[in-house]
Every structure is written in structure tokens, then in C-alpha cells.
């Protein structure tokens, strides 16, 4: 099912039983295999882990094909802050090495390295445009793709997963969407 009636499961590393289930990897993998929308909240529950590092960690644990990094106010990665520098250049594709070498502040270095080490592309896009999550998955949104090759092409075959995987969709089987759940961003998905 899709839309508001789709089955959903919320997970948190921090125990909040009145809000969502406590994160347990095998259970989360089971829900993904059952084609349920699976949402991870509240980070890892550990200090020094940013939301970007948490996104990369959960994406690696779940065997995701991509990390969808939703941003407010920008539609990808730029050479400088486009709000402050009118000459900022939008990058449609970058490699992990370029992001780290240019010290581009889209995610922290640990998150980019974790995505790189697990060969998980990071797709950076705007959360401000209605329906943009769907557009990203279908390849229609303006975005930046960060990967080893600077594209969605995999450099290594997808590793075998510990649990059954959901069937492949047109573009991305599963993606960890690293976006805040604010009322302004709900319309993007």
C-alpha cells in the first residue's frame, strides 16, 4: 500500500515506548521485508554521533541502496552557501573523495566515510518542494549524487543481507531518508 494508509513502523535507539518501538535490527529488517515504511528517529542514543552519521549507520545496517539527504533551502550540494554567494555552483554529481577533499559541509566526514566504506550513494535534495521524495526516487528531482563514481552506478555488488529483502522498486529498493519530521517537510514526501 502507499499513501496515508501504508503500513509504517517507527524505531528509536532511545526507549520511548509511548511514541515508537525501540530499535532492534532483526525486527526492523523484518518490517522492511514486509514492505512496511520503516522510519528511524532520535539518532543512535550515543554522544558524538550526528544525524548524518546515524543515517549512514542505519543505512548500512539495513542494507539500503541509498541515503536520501533532505535539506531545507537547497536542492543539492554547492561550492559555497547559495544563500550567501550568488556565484555558488551546484554540483549534480560528486565522489566521496571530492566531498571530503573540498570539505563540503553536507554531512560530517565520518558519515561520508561510512557511506563510502559501505558503497551507499548519498542523494542530497530539497525537502521544500512538494512531492520531492518521490521525484528523487524516480530520478526527476534536481539533486546531487555522492558516490564512488559520482553517480548511482555501484562500484561493488550489493552485499548479501542477513534477512529477506523487499523486492526492488524502479530505482531504489530501500533508502534511509535523513530528514527532520517537521510539519513543513511532510509535503515533500
XYZ file of C-alpha atoms in Angstrom:
189
model
C 0.000 0.000 0.000
C 1.044 3.591 -0.498
C -0.112 6.945 0.814
C -1.575 7.598 4.238
C -2.787 4.000 4.634
C 0.680 2.429 4.084
C 1.904 0.287 6.982
C 4.538 2.154 8.982
C 6.928 1.309 11.742
C 8.825 3.877 13.826
C 12.086 2.950 15.585
C 14.278 4.755 18.099
C 17.569 3.791 19.732
C 16.313 5.686 22.781
C 13.495 3.902 24.576
C 10.227 5.833 24.058
C 7.528 3.145 24.271
C 4.632 5.594 24.108
C 5.999 7.068 20.865
C 7.684 4.235 18.953
C 9.393 0.862 19.208
C 12.936 0.568 20.497
C 15.303 -0.175 17.605
C 16.128 -3.853 17.145
C 17.883 -4.579 13.837
C 16.304 -8.006 13.061
C 12.818 -6.634 13.718
C 13.453 -3.583 11.539
C 14.737 -5.820 8.714
C 11.596 -7.957 9.052
C 9.369 -4.887 8.669
C 11.312 -3.818 5.569
C 10.899 -7.308 4.117
C 7.150 -6.980 4.751
C 7.181 -3.767 2.628
C 6.422 -1.525 5.590
C 7.630 2.056 5.640
C 10.325 2.000 8.298
C 11.318 5.267 9.981
C 14.257 5.689 12.360
C 14.164 8.528 14.896
C 16.230 10.024 17.722
C 19.689 9.162 16.388
C 21.766 6.396 17.946
C 21.386 7.485 21.548
C 25.159 7.967 21.759
C 27.125 11.202 22.084
C 29.290 12.401 19.173
C 27.028 10.821 16.518
C 25.483 13.395 14.203
C 22.246 12.811 12.304
C 24.354 12.255 9.179
C 26.465 9.586 10.864
C 23.306 7.959 12.209
C 21.762 7.977 8.719
C 24.844 6.293 7.257
C 24.988 3.753 10.107
C 21.312 2.766 9.818
C 21.531 2.645 6.012
C 24.489 0.257 6.288
C 22.736 -1.883 8.928
C 19.547 -2.106 6.844
C 21.365 -2.795 3.569
C 19.898 0.312 1.956
C 20.670 1.145 -1.642
C 20.911 4.891 -0.971
C 20.708 7.609 1.648
C 18.223 10.351 0.778
C 19.508 13.502 2.475
C 16.676 16.027 2.526
C 17.768 19.634 3.083
C 15.835 22.825 3.696
C 16.577 25.742 1.398
C 18.956 23.990 -1.021
C 18.475 21.411 -3.762
C 21.841 19.699 -3.540
C 25.479 20.428 -2.792
C 27.041 23.722 -3.850
C 30.582 25.103 -3.979
C 29.507 27.661 -1.343
C 26.331 28.598 0.518
C 23.982 29.664 -2.308
C 22.059 31.917 0.091
C 25.226 33.943 0.750
C 27.145 33.553 -2.515
C 25.245 34.167 -5.783
C 28.174 32.620 -7.703
C 27.849 29.282 -5.865
C 27.922 26.361 -8.302
C 25.517 23.393 -7.960
C 27.222 20.012 -8.242
C 24.963 17.372 -9.848
C 27.477 14.605 -9.017
C 30.429 14.257 -6.645
C 32.578 11.428 -5.395
C 33.000 10.740 -1.679
C 36.658 11.787 -2.071
C 35.647 15.155 -3.588
C 33.229 15.881 -0.736
C 35.942 15.124 1.825
C 38.771 16.899 -0.051
C 36.711 20.073 -0.654
C 35.413 19.956 2.938
C 31.846 20.360 1.694
C 29.581 20.566 4.735
C 26.657 18.434 3.560
C 27.426 15.662 6.097
C 30.215 15.190 8.593
C 33.333 13.349 7.464
C 32.506 10.219 9.474
C 29.124 9.942 7.742
C 30.629 10.344 4.253
C 33.350 7.805 5.100
C 30.767 5.313 6.405
C 28.664 5.726 3.251
C 31.828 5.337 1.144
C 33.018 2.250 3.021
C 29.615 0.602 2.509
C 29.227 1.861 -1.096
C 25.940 3.634 -0.328
C 25.233 6.649 -2.557
C 24.039 9.817 -0.822
C 21.401 11.806 -2.717
C 21.059 15.388 -1.469
C 17.847 17.205 -2.431
C 15.399 19.874 -1.272
C 12.673 18.949 1.205
C 10.878 22.223 0.388
C 9.322 21.088 -2.907
C 6.057 19.091 -2.575
C 6.470 15.505 -3.770
C 10.247 15.777 -3.985
C 10.996 12.485 -2.152
C 9.038 10.659 -4.848
C 10.808 12.680 -7.568
C 14.201 11.726 -6.126
C 13.352 8.017 -6.197
C 12.167 8.270 -9.822
C 15.187 10.366 -10.851
C 13.154 13.510 -11.623
C 14.345 15.851 -8.840
C 17.223 18.295 -9.020
C 19.738 16.837 -6.599
C 23.372 15.945 -6.010
C 24.509 12.321 -6.075
C 27.547 11.496 -3.935
C 29.116 8.094 -4.650
C 32.420 6.459 -5.554
C 31.791 7.145 -9.232
C 29.767 10.335 -8.722
C 26.637 8.545 -9.987
C 24.176 5.859 -8.882
C 26.315 3.185 -10.534
C 27.549 0.751 -7.887
C 31.270 0.111 -7.660
C 30.759 -3.189 -5.840
C 27.934 -5.736 -5.901
C 25.352 -5.313 -3.139
C 26.339 -7.434 -0.156
C 24.152 -10.316 0.962
C 21.725 -9.293 3.687
C 21.007 -11.086 6.922
C 17.250 -11.078 6.346
C 14.952 -11.325 3.324
C 14.897 -8.139 1.288
C 11.911 -6.374 -0.173
C 11.529 -6.594 -3.970
C 13.294 -3.905 -5.997
C 11.390 -0.793 -6.985
C 12.035 1.081 -10.202
C 15.120 2.870 -8.894
C 15.877 2.393 -5.213
C 14.853 -0.651 -3.174
C 15.240 0.907 0.254
C 16.554 4.265 1.292
C 17.197 5.879 4.601
C 15.716 9.354 4.340
C 17.685 11.640 6.624
C 15.109 14.374 7.055
C 13.549 16.017 10.037
C 9.866 15.291 10.507
C 8.715 18.880 10.707
C 5.277 19.901 9.502
C 6.874 21.971 6.733
C 8.732 18.943 5.357
C 5.879 16.416 5.364
C 4.561 17.598 1.988
C 7.837 16.733 0.247
C 7.224 13.024 0.693
